[in-house]
Coordinates of C-alpha atoms and ligand atoms in Angstrom, one line a residue:
M1271 CA -11.0 15.0 16.2
R1272 CA -11.3 12.2 18.8
T1273 CA -10.0 8.8 18.1
S1274 CA -13.3 7.3 19.4
E1275 CA -15.0 9.2 16.6
L1276 CA -12.5 8.3 13.8
F1277 CA -12.9 5.1 11.9
V1278 CA -9.3 4.0 11.9
P1279 CA -9.0 0.3 12.1
T1280 CA -5.3 -0.2 12.9
L1281 CA -3.7 -3.7 12.7
R1282 CA -1.2 -5.0 15.2
E1283 CA 0.2 -7.6 12.8
D1284 CA 1.9 -7.1 9.4
P1285 CA -0.6 -8.0 6.7
G1286 CA 0.8 -10.9 4.6
E1287 CA -0.2 -9.4 1.2
A1288 CA 2.0 -6.3 1.5
E1289 CA 5.5 -6.4 -0.1
V1290 CA 6.7 -2.9 0.4
P1291 CA 6.7 -0.7 3.6
S1292 CA 4.2 1.9 2.3
H1293 CA 1.6 -0.7 1.5
R1294 CA 2.1 -2.5 4.8
L1295 CA 2.0 0.7 6.8
M1296 CA -1.0 2.1 5.1
L1297 CA -2.9 -1.1 5.8
R1298 CA -1.7 -1.2 9.4
A1299 CA -2.4 2.4 10.0
G1300 CA -6.0 1.9 8.9
M1301 CA -5.7 4.3 5.9
I1302 CA -6.8 1.9 3.1
R1303 CA -8.5 -1.4 2.6
K1304 CA -8.3 -3.6 -0.5
V1305 CA -11.6 -4.4 -2.3
A1306 CA -10.0 -6.4 -5.2
A1307 CA -6.6 -6.5 -6.8
G1308 CA -5.5 -2.9 -7.3
I1309 CA -8.8 -1.5 -6.1
Y1310 CA -9.0 0.2 -2.7
T1311 CA -11.3 2.0 -0.3
Y1312 CA -9.7 5.1 1.2
L1313 CA -10.6 5.2 4.9
P1314 CA -10.9 8.5 6.7
L1315 CA -7.2 8.8 7.6
G1316 CA -6.1 8.0 4.1
L1317 CA -8.6 10.3 2.6
R1318 CA -7.4 13.2 4.8
V1319 CA -3.9 12.8 3.3
I1320 CA -5.3 12.6 -0.2
R1321 CA -7.3 15.7 0.3
K1322 CA -4.3 17.6 1.6
I1323 CA -2.2 16.7 -1.5
E1324 CA -5.1 17.6 -3.8
Q1325 CA -5.4 20.9 -2.1
I1326 CA -1.7 21.7 -2.7
I1327 CA -2.1 20.6 -6.3
R1328 CA -5.2 22.7 -6.9
E1329 CA -3.8 25.8 -5.3
E1330 CA -0.6 25.7 -7.4
L1331 CA -2.3 24.9 -10.7
L1332 CA -4.8 27.7 -10.2
R1333 CA -1.9 30.0 -9.4
A1334 CA -0.2 28.9 -12.6
G1335 CA -3.4 30.0 -14.5
A1336 CA -4.9 26.6 -15.1
Q1337 CA -8.7 26.2 -14.8
E1338 CA -10.4 23.3 -13.1
L1339 CA -13.1 21.3 -14.8
L1340 CA -14.3 17.7 -14.5
M1341 CA -14.7 15.3 -17.5
P1342 CA -16.6 12.1 -17.4
I1343 CA -14.9 8.8 -16.4
L1344 CA -16.9 6.9 -19.2
S1345 CA -15.8 7.8 -22.7
P1346 CA -17.1 6.5 -26.0
A1347 CA -14.9 4.2 -28.1
E1348 CA -15.3 6.5 -31.2
L1349 CA -13.0 9.1 -29.7
W1350 CA -10.4 6.5 -29.0
R1351 CA -10.7 5.1 -32.5
E1352 CA -10.0 8.5 -33.9
T1353 CA -6.5 8.5 -32.4
G1354 CA -5.9 4.8 -32.8
R1355 CA -5.6 4.3 -29.1
W1356 CA -8.7 2.0 -28.9
D1357 CA -6.4 -0.7 -30.3
F1358 CA -3.0 0.7 -29.3
Y1359 CA -3.8 0.9 -25.5
G1360 CA -4.4 -2.8 -25.5
K1361 CA -5.4 -4.7 -22.4
E1362 CA -4.7 -1.8 -20.0
L1363 CA -7.9 -0.1 -21.2
F1364 CA -11.0 -1.1 -19.2
R1365 CA -13.7 -1.5 -21.8
C1366 CA -17.5 -1.9 -21.4
R1367 CA -20.7 -1.7 -23.4
D1368 CA -24.0 0.1 -22.7
R1369 CA -27.5 -1.4 -23.1
H1370 CA -27.4 -0.6 -26.8
D1371 CA -24.2 -2.5 -27.2
R1372 CA -22.2 0.7 -27.8
E1373 CA -18.6 0.5 -26.6
F1374 CA -17.1 2.7 -23.9
C1375 CA -14.0 2.7 -21.8
L1376 CA -13.2 3.9 -18.3
G1377 CA -10.7 6.8 -18.8
P1378 CA -7.1 5.9 -18.2
T1379 CA -6.1 9.5 -19.2
H1380 CA -8.2 12.1 -21.1
E1381 CA -6.4 13.4 -24.2
E1382 CA -9.2 12.2 -26.5
V1383 CA -12.0 13.7 -24.4
V1384 CA -10.3 17.1 -23.8
T1385 CA -9.2 17.4 -27.5
D1386 CA -12.8 16.7 -28.5
L1387 CA -14.0 19.4 -26.2
F1388 CA -11.5 21.8 -27.7
R1389 CA -12.4 21.2 -31.3
R1390 CA -16.1 21.8 -30.5
E1391 CA -15.7 24.9 -28.4
V1392 CA -12.6 26.8 -29.4
R1393 CA -12.4 28.6 -32.7
S1394 CA -10.0 31.5 -32.4
Y1395 CA -6.4 32.3 -31.4
R1396 CA -8.0 34.9 -29.1
Q1397 CA -9.2 32.0 -26.8
L1398 CA -5.6 30.8 -26.4
P1399 CA -3.6 29.9 -24.5
L1400 CA -5.8 27.6 -22.4
T1401 CA -4.8 25.1 -19.7
V1402 CA -7.4 23.0 -18.0
F1403 CA -7.1 20.4 -15.3
Q1404 CA -9.2 17.9 -13.3
I1405 CA -8.6 15.7 -10.2
Q1406 CA -10.4 12.5 -11.0
T1407 CA -10.5 8.7 -10.8
K1408 CA -8.6 6.9 -13.5
F1409 CA -8.7 3.2 -14.6
R1410 CA -5.9 1.1 -15.9
D1411 CA -6.1 -2.6 -16.0
E1412 CA -2.4 -2.9 -15.0
I1413 CA -0.8 -6.3 -15.8
R1414 CA 0.6 -6.4 -12.2
P1415 CA -1.3 -4.2 -9.8
R1416 CA 0.8 -4.1 -6.7
F1417 CA 2.2 -2.2 -3.7
G1418 CA -1.2 -0.8 -2.7
L1419 CA -1.9 2.7 -4.1
M1420 CA 1.5 2.7 -5.9
R1421 CA 0.3 0.7 -8.8
A1422 CA -3.5 0.4 -8.6
R1423 CA -6.1 -0.3 -11.3
E1424 CA -8.4 2.5 -10.0
F1425 CA -6.6 5.6 -8.8
I1426 CA -6.9 9.3 -8.4
M1427 CA -4.9 11.4 -10.9
K1428 CA -4.6 15.1 -11.5
D1429 CA -4.5 15.5 -15.2
A1430 CA -4.0 18.8 -17.0
Y1431 CA -3.9 19.8 -20.7
S1432 CA -2.6 22.9 -22.4
F1433 CA -3.5 24.4 -25.8
D1434 CA -1.4 26.9 -27.6
A1435 CA -1.3 28.7 -31.0
E1436 CA 2.5 28.7 -31.4
M1437 CA 5.4 26.6 -30.3
T1438 CA 6.9 29.4 -28.2
G1439 CA 3.6 29.7 -26.3
A1440 CA 3.4 25.9 -25.9
A1441 CA 6.9 25.9 -24.5
K1442 CA 5.8 28.6 -22.0
S1443 CA 2.8 26.6 -21.0
Y1444 CA 5.0 23.5 -20.5
Q1445 CA 7.4 25.5 -18.4
A1446 CA 4.6 26.9 -16.3
M1447 CA 3.4 23.4 -15.5
Y1448 CA 7.0 22.2 -14.9
D1449 CA 7.5 25.1 -12.4
A1450 CA 4.1 24.4 -10.8
Y1451 CA 5.1 20.8 -10.3
H1452 CA 8.3 21.9 -8.6
R1453 CA 6.3 24.1 -6.2
I1454 CA 3.7 21.3 -5.6
F1455 CA 6.3 18.7 -4.7
E1456 CA 8.3 21.2 -2.6
R1457 CA 5.2 22.0 -0.7
T1458 CA 4.4 18.3 0.0
G1459 CA 7.7 18.2 1.9
L1460 CA 9.0 15.2 -0.1
R1461 CA 12.6 14.8 -1.5
F1462 CA 12.2 14.7 -5.3
R1463 CA 14.0 15.3 -8.6
A1464 CA 12.7 16.1 -12.0
V1465 CA 14.3 13.9 -14.7
E1466 CA 14.2 13.7 -18.5
A1467 CA 11.9 10.9 -19.5
D1468 CA 10.7 8.7 -22.3
T1469 CA 7.3 9.6 -23.7
G1470 CA 5.8 6.0 -23.6
L1471 CA 2.2 5.3 -24.6
I1472 CA 1.1 9.0 -24.5
G1473 CA 3.7 9.9 -27.2
G1474 CA 4.9 13.4 -28.1
T1475 CA 8.2 15.1 -28.3
S1476 CA 9.6 15.9 -24.9
S1477 CA 8.8 15.0 -21.3
H1478 CA 10.0 15.1 -17.7
E1479 CA 9.1 12.8 -14.8
F1480 CA 9.0 13.9 -11.2
M1481 CA 10.5 11.3 -9.0
V1482 CA 10.2 10.9 -5.3
L1483 CA 13.5 9.6 -4.1
A1484 CA 13.3 6.2 -2.3
D1485 CA 15.5 3.2 -2.2
T1486 CA 12.5 0.9 -2.9
G1487 CA 11.4 2.9 -6.0
E1488 CA 10.7 1.0 -9.2
E1489 CA 12.5 3.6 -11.4
L1490 CA 16.2 4.0 -11.8
I1491 CA 17.4 7.5 -12.4
V1492 CA 20.9 8.8 -13.3
Y1493 CA 22.0 12.4 -12.4
D1494 CA 25.0 14.6 -12.3
P1495 CA 25.4 15.7 -8.6
H1496 CA 27.4 18.7 -9.7
G1497 CA 25.3 19.7 -12.7
T1498 CA 21.8 20.0 -13.9
Y1499 CA 21.5 16.8 -15.9
A1500 CA 19.1 14.1 -14.6
A1501 CA 17.2 11.5 -16.5
N1502 CA 15.3 8.3 -16.2
V1503 CA 17.7 5.5 -17.0
E1504 CA 15.3 4.4 -19.8
R1505 CA 15.9 7.7 -21.4
A1506 CA 19.5 8.7 -20.5
E1507 CA 21.7 9.0 -23.5
V1508 CA 25.2 7.5 -23.4
P1509 CA 27.6 9.3 -25.6
P1510 CA 29.9 7.2 -27.9
P1511 CA 33.2 6.3 -26.3
T1512 CA 36.1 8.7 -27.2
E1513 CA 38.8 6.1 -26.8
I1514 CA 39.1 3.5 -29.5
S1515 CA 41.2 0.4 -28.9
I1516 CA 44.4 0.4 -30.9
E1517 CA 45.3 -3.2 -30.2
P1518 CA 46.6 -5.0 -33.3
L1519 CA 44.0 -7.3 -34.8
Q1520 CA 44.7 -10.9 -33.8
P1521 CA 43.7 -13.9 -35.9
L1522 CA 40.1 -15.1 -35.4
Q1523 CA 40.0 -18.4 -33.5
K1524 CA 37.2 -20.8 -32.5
V1525 CA 37.4 -22.1 -29.0
H1526 CA 35.6 -24.9 -27.1
T1527 CA 33.3 -23.5 -24.4
P1528 CA 31.3 -26.5 -23.2
G1529 CA 28.1 -25.5 -21.4
A1530 CA 29.3 -21.9 -21.0
K1531 CA 26.2 -19.8 -21.9
T1532 CA 26.3 -16.7 -19.7
V1533 CA 28.8 -13.9 -19.8
E1534 CA 30.1 -15.0 -16.4
E1535 CA 30.5 -18.7 -17.5
V1536 CA 32.4 -17.8 -20.7
C1537 CA 34.6 -15.3 -18.9
A1538 CA 35.5 -17.8 -16.2
L1539 CA 36.3 -20.5 -18.7
L1540 CA 38.4 -18.2 -20.9
G1541 CA 40.0 -16.1 -18.1
A1542 CA 38.6 -12.9 -19.6
T1543 CA 36.8 -9.9 -18.2
P1544 CA 33.2 -9.2 -19.3
D1545 CA 34.3 -6.0 -21.1
R1546 CA 36.1 -8.3 -23.7
L1547 CA 32.9 -10.1 -24.5
V1548 CA 30.0 -9.2 -26.8
K1549 CA 26.5 -10.4 -26.2
T1550 CA 24.5 -11.0 -29.3
L1551 CA 20.9 -10.4 -28.3
L1552 CA 18.2 -11.6 -30.7
Y1553 CA 14.9 -9.7 -30.6
T1554 CA 11.6 -10.4 -32.3
T1555 CA 9.7 -7.3 -33.2
D1556 CA 6.0 -6.7 -33.5
R1557 CA 6.5 -6.8 -37.3
G1558 CA 7.6 -10.4 -37.0
T1559 CA 11.2 -9.7 -37.9
V1560 CA 14.3 -10.7 -35.9
V1561 CA 17.1 -8.2 -35.2
A1562 CA 20.5 -8.9 -33.6
V1563 CA 21.8 -6.3 -31.2
L1564 CA 25.4 -6.5 -30.0
I1565 CA 26.0 -5.2 -26.5
R1566 CA 29.3 -5.3 -24.5
G1567 CA 29.4 -8.1 -21.9
D1568 CA 29.4 -5.8 -18.9
H1569 CA 26.7 -3.5 -20.3
Q1570 CA 22.9 -3.9 -20.3
A1571 CA 20.7 -3.5 -23.3
N1572 CA 18.1 -0.7 -23.2
E1573 CA 15.0 -2.0 -25.0
I1574 CA 13.3 1.4 -25.2
K1575 CA 16.3 2.8 -27.2
I1576 CA 16.2 -0.3 -29.5
K1577 CA 12.5 0.1 -30.0
R1578 CA 12.8 3.8 -30.7
Y1579 CA 15.6 3.1 -33.2
L1580 CA 13.6 0.5 -35.0
G1581 CA 10.3 2.4 -34.8
V1582 CA 8.5 -0.6 -33.3
H1583 CA 5.9 -0.7 -30.5
D1584 CA 6.9 -4.2 -29.1
L1585 CA 10.1 -6.0 -28.8
A1586 CA 10.9 -9.3 -27.0
L1587 CA 13.9 -11.5 -26.7
A1588 CA 13.5 -14.3 -29.2
D1589 CA 12.4 -17.6 -27.8
A1590 CA 14.6 -20.8 -27.8
E1591 CA 13.1 -22.1 -31.1
T1592 CA 13.7 -18.8 -33.0
V1593 CA 17.2 -18.7 -31.6
Q1594 CA 17.8 -22.3 -32.8
A1595 CA 16.3 -21.6 -36.2
I1596 CA 18.4 -18.5 -36.8
T1597 CA 21.7 -19.5 -35.3
H1598 CA 21.5 -23.3 -35.7
A1599 CA 22.7 -23.5 -32.1
P1600 CA 21.0 -23.6 -28.6
P1601 CA 20.5 -20.2 -26.9
G1602 CA 23.7 -18.9 -25.3
F1603 CA 26.0 -19.3 -28.3
A1604 CA 24.6 -16.7 -30.7
G1605 CA 27.2 -14.5 -32.4
P1606 CA 27.4 -12.1 -35.3
I1607 CA 29.8 -14.1 -37.5
G1608 CA 28.0 -15.9 -40.3
L1609 CA 24.6 -14.7 -39.0
S1610 CA 22.5 -14.3 -42.2
H1611 CA 19.0 -12.9 -42.9
V1612 CA 19.1 -10.8 -39.7
R1613 CA 19.9 -7.1 -39.3
I1614 CA 22.9 -6.6 -37.1
L1615 CA 23.0 -3.5 -34.9
A1616 CA 25.6 -2.7 -32.4
D1617 CA 25.9 -0.4 -29.4
H1618 CA 28.5 2.4 -29.7
A1619 CA 30.8 0.7 -27.3
I1620 CA 31.4 -2.2 -29.8
R1621 CA 33.0 0.2 -32.2
A1622 CA 35.7 0.9 -29.7
M1623 CA 36.5 -2.8 -29.2
R1624 CA 39.0 -5.1 -30.8
N1625 CA 39.7 -8.8 -30.5
M1626 CA 36.4 -9.6 -28.8
I1627 CA 34.8 -12.8 -27.7
V1628 CA 31.5 -13.7 -29.4
G1629 CA 29.3 -16.7 -29.7
A1630 CA 30.1 -19.0 -32.6
N1631 CA 26.5 -20.0 -33.6
E1632 CA 27.5 -23.5 -32.7
A1633 CA 26.8 -25.5 -29.4
D1634 CA 29.7 -25.2 -26.9
A1635 CA 31.8 -22.8 -29.0
H1636 CA 32.8 -19.2 -29.0
Y1637 CA 35.2 -17.1 -31.2
I1638 CA 38.0 -15.1 -29.7
N1639 CA 39.7 -12.2 -31.5
A1640 CA 36.6 -11.4 -33.5
N1641 CA 36.7 -7.9 -35.1
W1642 CA 33.8 -6.0 -36.7
D1643 CA 34.3 -5.1 -40.4
R1644 CA 37.0 -7.9 -40.8
D1645 CA 34.9 -10.8 -39.5
F1646 CA 31.3 -9.5 -39.6
Q1647 CA 29.4 -6.4 -40.7
V1648 CA 27.4 -4.1 -38.6
E1649 CA 24.5 -2.2 -40.2
A1650 CA 24.6 0.6 -37.7
F1651 CA 26.3 1.7 -34.4
A1652 CA 24.0 3.6 -32.1
D1653 CA 23.2 4.1 -28.4
F1654 CA 21.5 0.9 -27.4
R1655 CA 22.6 0.4 -23.8
Q1656 CA 21.5 1.4 -20.4
A1657 CA 23.4 4.3 -18.8
R1658 CA 25.1 3.4 -15.5
A1659 CA 26.9 5.1 -12.6
G1660 CA 30.3 6.3 -13.7
D1661 CA 29.2 7.0 -17.4
P1662 CA 29.7 10.5 -18.7
T1663 CA 26.8 12.9 -19.0
P1664 CA 25.6 13.3 -22.6
D1665 CA 27.6 16.6 -22.9
R1666 CA 30.6 14.9 -21.2
T1667 CA 30.9 17.6 -18.6
G1668 CA 30.0 15.4 -15.6
T1669 CA 29.8 11.9 -14.3
L1670 CA 26.5 10.1 -13.7
H1671 CA 25.4 8.8 -10.3
C1672 CA 22.4 6.5 -9.8
A1673 CA 19.4 6.7 -7.5
R1674 CA 16.0 5.0 -7.2
G1675 CA 12.8 6.9 -7.4
I1676 CA 9.0 6.6 -7.6
E1677 CA 7.4 8.4 -10.6
V1678 CA 4.7 10.7 -9.1
G1679 CA 4.3 13.2 -11.9
H1680 CA 4.8 13.4 -15.6
V1681 CA 4.7 16.4 -18.0
F1682 CA 4.6 15.9 -21.8
M1683 CA 4.9 18.2 -24.7
L1684 CA 2.5 16.6 -27.2
G1685 CA 2.8 19.0 -30.1
T1686 CA 0.1 18.3 -32.6
K1687 CA -0.1 14.5 -32.2
Y1688 CA -3.7 14.6 -30.9
S1689 CA -4.9 17.7 -32.6
E1690 CA -4.0 16.4 -36.1
K1691 CA -5.6 13.0 -35.5
M1692 CA -8.8 14.6 -34.2
G1693 CA -8.9 17.8 -36.3
A1694 CA -8.6 20.2 -33.4
T1695 CA -7.8 23.6 -35.1
F1696 CA -8.1 27.3 -34.5
L1697 CA -8.1 30.4 -36.7
D1698 CA -5.1 32.8 -36.5
A1699 CA -5.3 36.6 -36.9
H1700 CA -5.4 36.3 -40.7
G1701 CA -8.1 33.7 -40.7
S1702 CA -6.0 30.7 -41.5
E1703 CA -6.5 27.4 -39.8
H1704 CA -3.8 25.6 -37.7
F1705 CA -3.6 22.6 -35.5
V1706 CA -3.5 23.5 -31.9
I1707 CA -0.3 22.6 -30.0
M1708 CA -0.9 20.6 -26.8
G1709 CA 0.8 19.5 -23.6
C1710 CA -0.4 17.1 -21.0
Y1711 CA 0.5 16.8 -17.3
G1712 CA -0.3 14.1 -14.7
I1713 CA 0.2 13.6 -11.0
G1714 CA -0.7 10.4 -9.3
V1715 CA -2.4 11.5 -6.1
G1716 CA -2.6 8.0 -4.5
R1717 CA 0.9 7.2 -5.6
T1718 CA 2.2 10.4 -4.0
V1719 CA 0.7 9.3 -0.7
A1720 CA 2.4 5.9 -1.0
A1721 CA 5.7 7.5 -2.1
A1722 CA 5.5 9.8 0.9
V1723 CA 5.3 6.8 3.2
E1724 CA 8.0 4.9 1.3
Q1725 CA 10.3 7.8 1.8
N1726 CA 9.3 8.7 5.3
H1727 CA 9.0 5.8 7.8
D1728 CA 10.9 3.7 10.3
D1729 CA 10.4 0.3 11.9
K1730 CA 7.6 1.8 14.2
G1731 CA 5.5 3.3 11.5
I1732 CA 4.9 6.3 9.2
I1733 CA 6.6 9.7 9.7
W1734 CA 4.4 12.3 7.8
P1735 CA 5.9 15.4 6.4
I1736 CA 3.9 18.2 8.1
P1737 CA 2.2 19.6 4.9
I1738 CA 0.5 16.4 4.1
A1739 CA 0.1 14.8 7.5
P1740 CA -3.5 13.7 8.3
F1741 CA -3.3 15.6 11.6
H1742 CA -0.5 17.9 12.9
V1743 CA -0.6 16.9 16.5
H1744 CA -1.6 13.7 18.4
L1745 CA -2.8 14.4 21.9
L1746 CA -2.0 11.4 24.2
P1747 CA -3.3 11.5 27.8
V1748 CA -1.6 8.6 29.5
T1749 CA -2.8 8.7 33.1
P1750 CA -6.5 8.5 33.8
S1751 CA -6.7 11.3 36.4
D1752 CA -9.2 14.2 36.5
A1753 CA -6.5 16.7 36.3
I1754 CA -5.2 15.2 33.1
A1755 CA -8.7 14.9 31.7
H1756 CA -9.2 18.5 32.3
L1757 CA -5.9 19.6 30.9
T1758 CA -6.4 17.5 27.8
E1759 CA -9.8 18.9 27.1
T1760 CA -8.5 22.5 27.4
L1761 CA -5.5 21.8 25.2
Y1762 CA -7.7 20.1 22.6
H1763 CA -9.8 23.2 22.2
D1764 CA -6.9 25.7 22.4
L1765 CA -5.0 23.8 19.7
Q1766 CA -8.0 23.8 17.4
R1767 CA -8.5 27.5 18.0
A1768 CA -4.9 28.0 16.9
G1769 CA -5.7 26.3 13.6
I1770 CA -3.8 23.1 14.4
D1771 CA -5.3 19.8 13.2
V1772 CA -5.4 17.7 16.3
L1773 CA -6.2 14.0 17.0
W1774 CA -7.1 13.2 20.6
D1775 CA -6.5 9.6 21.6
D1776 CA -9.5 9.5 24.1
R1777 CA -9.5 5.8 24.2
D1778 CA -9.3 4.0 27.5
E1779 CA -6.1 2.2 26.6
R1780 CA -2.7 1.6 28.3
A1781 CA 0.0 4.1 27.6
G1782 CA 2.0 1.5 25.6
V1783 CA -0.9 0.9 23.2
K1784 CA -1.3 4.6 22.6
F1785 CA 2.4 5.2 22.0
N1786 CA 2.6 2.3 19.5
D1787 CA -0.5 3.5 17.6
A1788 CA 0.8 7.1 17.6
D1789 CA 4.1 6.0 16.2
L1790 CA 2.3 3.8 13.6
L1791 CA 0.0 6.7 12.5
G1792 CA 3.0 9.0 12.2
I1793 CA 1.4 12.3 13.1
P1794 CA 4.4 14.8 13.3
Y1795 CA 4.0 15.9 16.9
Q1796 CA 2.8 14.0 20.0
I1797 CA 1.8 15.7 23.2
I1798 CA 2.1 13.3 26.0
L1799 CA 0.1 14.2 29.1
G1800 CA 0.8 12.4 32.4
D1801 CA 0.5 13.0 36.1
K1802 CA 4.3 13.0 36.6
G1803 CA 4.9 15.8 34.2
L1804 CA 1.9 17.7 35.5
A1805 CA 3.3 17.6 39.0
Q1806 CA 6.2 19.6 37.6
G1807 CA 4.0 21.8 35.5
T1808 CA 5.1 20.4 32.2
V1809 CA 3.9 18.3 29.3
D1810 CA 6.0 16.3 26.9
L1811 CA 6.2 17.4 23.3
K1812 CA 7.6 14.6 21.1
E1813 CA 8.7 15.0 17.6
R1814 CA 7.8 11.8 15.7
K1815 CA 10.7 12.1 13.2
T1816 CA 13.6 12.4 15.7
G1817 CA 11.9 10.9 18.9
R1818 CA 13.2 14.1 20.7
I1819 CA 11.1 15.1 23.7
E1820 CA 10.8 18.6 24.9
K1821 CA 9.3 19.5 28.3
L1822 CA 7.1 22.5 28.0
S1823 CA 4.6 24.3 30.2
P1824 CA 1.1 23.9 28.9
S1825 CA 1.0 27.7 28.4
S1826 CA 4.0 27.9 26.0
L1827 CA 3.0 24.7 24.2
I1828 CA 0.7 26.2 21.6
S1829 CA 3.0 29.0 20.5
S1830 CA 5.9 26.6 20.3
L1831 CA 3.8 24.2 18.1
V1832 CA 2.6 27.0 15.9
D1833 CA 6.3 28.0 15.2
K1834 CA 7.4 24.4 14.6
L1835 CA 4.5 23.7 12.3
S1836 CA 4.9 26.8 10.2
M1837 CA 8.7 26.2 9.9
G1838 CA 8.2 22.5 9.1
A1839 CA 5.6 23.4 6.4
K1840 CA 8.1 25.7 4.7
A1841 CA 11.1 23.3 5.0
Ligands
ATP466 P1 4.0 4.0 -14.9 O1 5.1 4.0 -15.9 O2 4.4 3.9 -13.5 O3 3.0 2.9 -15.3 P2 2.7 5.9 -16.5 O4 3.9 6.5 -17.3 O5 1.9 4.9 -17.1 O6 3.3 5.4 -15.1 P3 1.3 8.4 -16.7 O7 0.4 7.9 -17.9 O8 2.3 9.4 -17.0 O9 1.9 7.1 -16.0 O10 0.3 8.9 -15.6 C1 0.5 10.1 -14.8 C2 0.7 9.7 -13.3 O11 -0.3 8.9 -12.8 C3 2.0 8.9 -13.1 O12 3.1 9.8 -13.0 C4 1.7 8.2 -11.8 O13 2.0 9.1 -10.7 C5 0.2 8.0 -11.8 N1 -0.1 6.6 -12.2 C6 0.0 6.0 -13.4 N2 -0.4 4.7 -13.3 C7 -0.8 4.5 -12.0 C8 -1.3 3.4 -11.3 N3 -1.5 2.2 -11.9 N4 -1.6 3.5 -10.0 C9 -1.4 4.7 -9.4 N5 -0.9 5.8 -10.0 C10 -0.6 5.7 -11.3
MG467 MG1 1.7 2.9 -16.8

């Protein structure tokens, strides 16, 4: 394709609205344009990348035995009421009404619609297993749409659903999708890792997320570089400490800590290290109760673990009035001693501690040498904190490292969560009826594009991995002579004949402008055609990633490129 025929409105300046490199570069490279918050038009260059990723996804899912279908975006409220998600999904669900005042939503995911399809159409175990998928636009009214396609309100997702008669079969279907996801992300050329994940709003029993590794990623993952363990930090279990303090118990003592509210302030005042201090976090649950959770001063609470333990949907740190009402002290001085009418839970690490520093439930006061059991009671010790680098793996065979990632895919084992709620059953060989066992599997297509840019760029622009690049080669004639015009034309046709996607910058622009735009667009190879090279019988082949330039004769150029592109696509 010729640049003059491609609608690619590049920007010289950085757009003010973009906070992360992928968003900034996708706007600058003329790939996307914002229509409203979290709602974008995909311009031709952006759409080419989207289509390439979709193609890889489609091929691998078909290869794994899944069948493509397309469900509607609009779905009736009744289906969502059957599973309880009409209410549970809350404000993230885009809702609307038809002319008869019937309620609908714009699908954020399709478990309800696909389970309804199953219960109407599938009767017998003979029709199982079944896995279906679609690539379609999804809607979620995100509280903070941001980072361009990374967290949009309208976005393209591949969603797949598996149906099995037995648990062993369901585990196989899950594994087949898990393996397909590995092949998909390997084929995109991105660096990624599959991690154990929390099941969130979708629910179910087990799940893995596929993370594209990037320092700017929103997700924190922990992994064992010498083993197989990897998990989202939300999920990563921390085993109880094996070493228990054997310090003799010291007498409890109240100390004056004027204005010292944070861990750092208290430690500075008392000359202690944060691991001697215990934070008493007061949480309000969606049931209106307040719970105290004790966490060691240098550890971070993991609210997902606390929610799961309590079996609640929502949890928030108590506001100042609640803290005052419960502790009779301003925030910053809460402690477990004398705290009544509140459940007291503690992280495993607390069990190993002795002679700790805790708030005294009194302004400007803390206790030193507090000890559980002697000075206060704990209802239960459990895993309530966030894993961090240096912690042991759950089986204690390795040590965790941390990395940042972008969640591009998510696979869930759902079990019978949806089939029970919606009555999706089948008959076995003996004619008895069972609930079908389901799995669901998503990939954010737009988010994968953004993640690819986030992982692969430099200060000049994007550096596309070959398999998802909008074009393979950027043809850049830089001197306006007849000889160059002729050579460019010939190469353009020869490259296309060799099956190479080529973009020809046929604009009447200075070399510098063409070079800058080429680096911004990030097409993996640039062919630079100038009179100087031609006089010596060579053209320059520049690799965008390394900036390395090779001088090649026009006749050897094509075969060299074919080799590089096929090697790059496999890498
Ligand atoms: P997140 O925690 O980032 O909100 P999620 O857990 O809600 O994601 P899923 O319900 O698992 O996401 O959706 C499947 C995939 O769809 C995600 O892995 C992600 O790639 C993509 N996705 C989800 N929300 C968005 C969004 N707002 N914009 C773009 N892609 C999204
Ligand atoms: Mg979400």
